[in-house]
Coordinates of C-alpha atoms in Angstrom, one line a residue:
V27 CA 0.0 0.0 0.0
Q28 CA 1.4 3.4 -1.0
L29 CA 0.7 6.4 1.1
Q30 CA 1.3 9.9 -0.2
A31 CA 1.2 12.8 2.3
S32 CA 0.8 16.4 1.3
G33 CA -0.5 19.7 2.6
G34 CA 2.3 20.9 4.8
G35 CA 3.7 24.4 4.8
L36 CA 4.6 27.5 6.7
V37 CA 1.9 29.1 8.8
Q38 CA 1.7 31.7 11.5
A39 CA 0.7 30.7 15.0
G40 CA -3.1 30.5 15.3
G41 CA -3.4 29.6 11.7
S42 CA -4.7 26.4 10.1
L43 CA -3.5 23.7 7.7
R44 CA -5.1 20.5 6.3
L45 CA -2.9 17.6 5.6
S46 CA -3.9 14.9 3.2
C47 CA -2.8 11.3 2.8
S48 CA -3.9 9.5 -0.4
T49 CA -3.8 5.8 -0.6
S50 CA -3.2 3.5 -3.5
V51 CA -6.1 1.3 -2.8
S52 CA -9.3 1.4 -0.7
I53 CA -8.1 0.3 2.8
F54 CA -10.2 2.4 5.2
S55 CA -12.7 -0.5 5.9
I56 CA -9.8 -2.8 6.8
Y57 CA -7.1 -0.8 8.5
S58 CA -6.7 1.9 11.0
M59 CA -5.0 5.1 9.9
G60 CA -3.0 7.6 11.7
W61 CA -0.8 10.6 11.7
Y62 CA 2.5 10.8 13.5
R63 CA 4.9 13.7 13.8
Q64 CA 8.6 14.1 14.5
A65 CA 10.2 17.3 15.5
P66 CA 14.0 17.8 15.3
G67 CA 15.8 16.0 18.1
K68 CA 12.6 14.3 19.3
Q69 CA 11.0 10.9 19.0
R70 CA 8.2 10.3 16.5
E71 CA 4.9 10.6 18.3
L72 CA 1.3 9.8 17.6
V73 CA -0.9 12.8 16.7
A74 CA -4.2 11.2 15.8
A75 CA -5.6 7.9 14.7
I76 CA -8.9 6.6 13.3
A77 CA -10.2 3.1 13.2
P78 CA -12.3 1.5 10.4
V79 CA -15.5 2.1 12.3
G80 CA -14.6 5.7 13.0
T81 CA -13.2 5.5 16.5
T82 CA -10.6 8.2 17.0
S83 CA -7.7 8.9 19.4
Y84 CA -5.7 12.1 19.8
A85 CA -2.6 13.2 21.6
D86 CA -3.5 15.3 24.6
S87 CA -1.5 18.2 23.1
V88 CA -3.8 18.4 20.0
K89 CA -7.2 17.6 21.4
G90 CA -9.7 20.2 20.5
R91 CA -7.5 21.7 17.8
F92 CA -6.9 18.8 15.4
T93 CA -9.4 16.6 13.7
I94 CA -8.7 13.4 11.8
Y95 CA -11.2 12.1 9.2
K96 CA -11.3 10.1 6.0
D97 CA -13.0 10.3 2.7
R98 CA -13.7 6.8 1.4
T99 CA -14.7 8.0 -2.0
R100 CA -11.3 9.6 -2.5
N101 CA -9.3 7.0 -0.6
T102 CA -7.9 10.0 1.4
L103 CA -7.1 10.5 5.0
Y104 CA -7.1 14.1 6.4
L105 CA -5.8 16.0 9.4
Q106 CA -7.4 19.3 9.9
M107 CA -5.1 21.4 12.1
N108 CA -6.5 24.6 13.7
S109 CA -5.0 27.0 16.2
L110 CA -1.5 25.9 15.3
K111 CA 1.3 26.5 17.8
P112 CA 5.1 26.7 17.2
E113 CA 5.4 23.4 19.1
D114 CA 3.4 21.8 16.3
T115 CA 6.3 22.3 14.0
A116 CA 7.4 18.8 12.8
V117 CA 7.4 16.5 9.9
Y118 CA 4.1 14.8 9.7
Y119 CA 3.7 11.2 8.5
C120 CA 0.6 9.1 7.7
T121 CA 0.6 5.5 8.5
R122 CA -1.8 2.5 8.3
G123 CA -2.0 -0.7 10.3
A124 CA -3.8 -2.6 13.1
W125 CA -5.2 -0.3 15.8
T126 CA -3.2 -1.4 18.8
T127 CA 0.1 -1.4 16.9
L128 CA -0.6 1.8 15.1
I129 CA -1.3 3.8 18.3
T130 CA 1.7 2.4 20.2
R131 CA 4.5 2.5 17.6
G132 CA 3.0 3.1 14.2
G133 CA 1.6 1.1 11.3
D134 CA 3.0 -1.2 8.6
D135 CA 3.3 1.4 5.9
W136 CA 4.3 5.0 6.0
G137 CA 4.0 8.0 3.8
Q138 CA 7.0 10.1 3.0
G139 CA 6.2 12.9 5.4
T140 CA 5.2 16.5 5.0
Q141 CA 6.8 19.5 6.8
V142 CA 4.7 21.7 9.0
T143 CA 6.3 24.9 10.3
V144 CA 4.5 27.2 12.6
S145 CA 6.1 30.6 13.2
S146 CA 5.5 32.6 16.4

């Protein structure tokens, strides 16, 4: 399964971005999907995940600001990011896999990453 992430960029604090992750095949009914991020000098961390039935999980640091959702007709996963903060600056990766594995260490497949930079 190929995952292609896009939508990153430079934005001022308080702004918004929407990340997209397109998939090569229709997998949303089978696999959980998620977004991870990695900031310079830090470990990769889970940002948000969504299960096939729609159950979601968010990192405490993004709750109330980020929303993960999927469009089955477009085979695309999204991450809507609002009220961005400088500490959200990182490379964001999409991933797919089984729920328990995905939320603990990531999935089986990864997109190439997209840079998000939030200026203060």
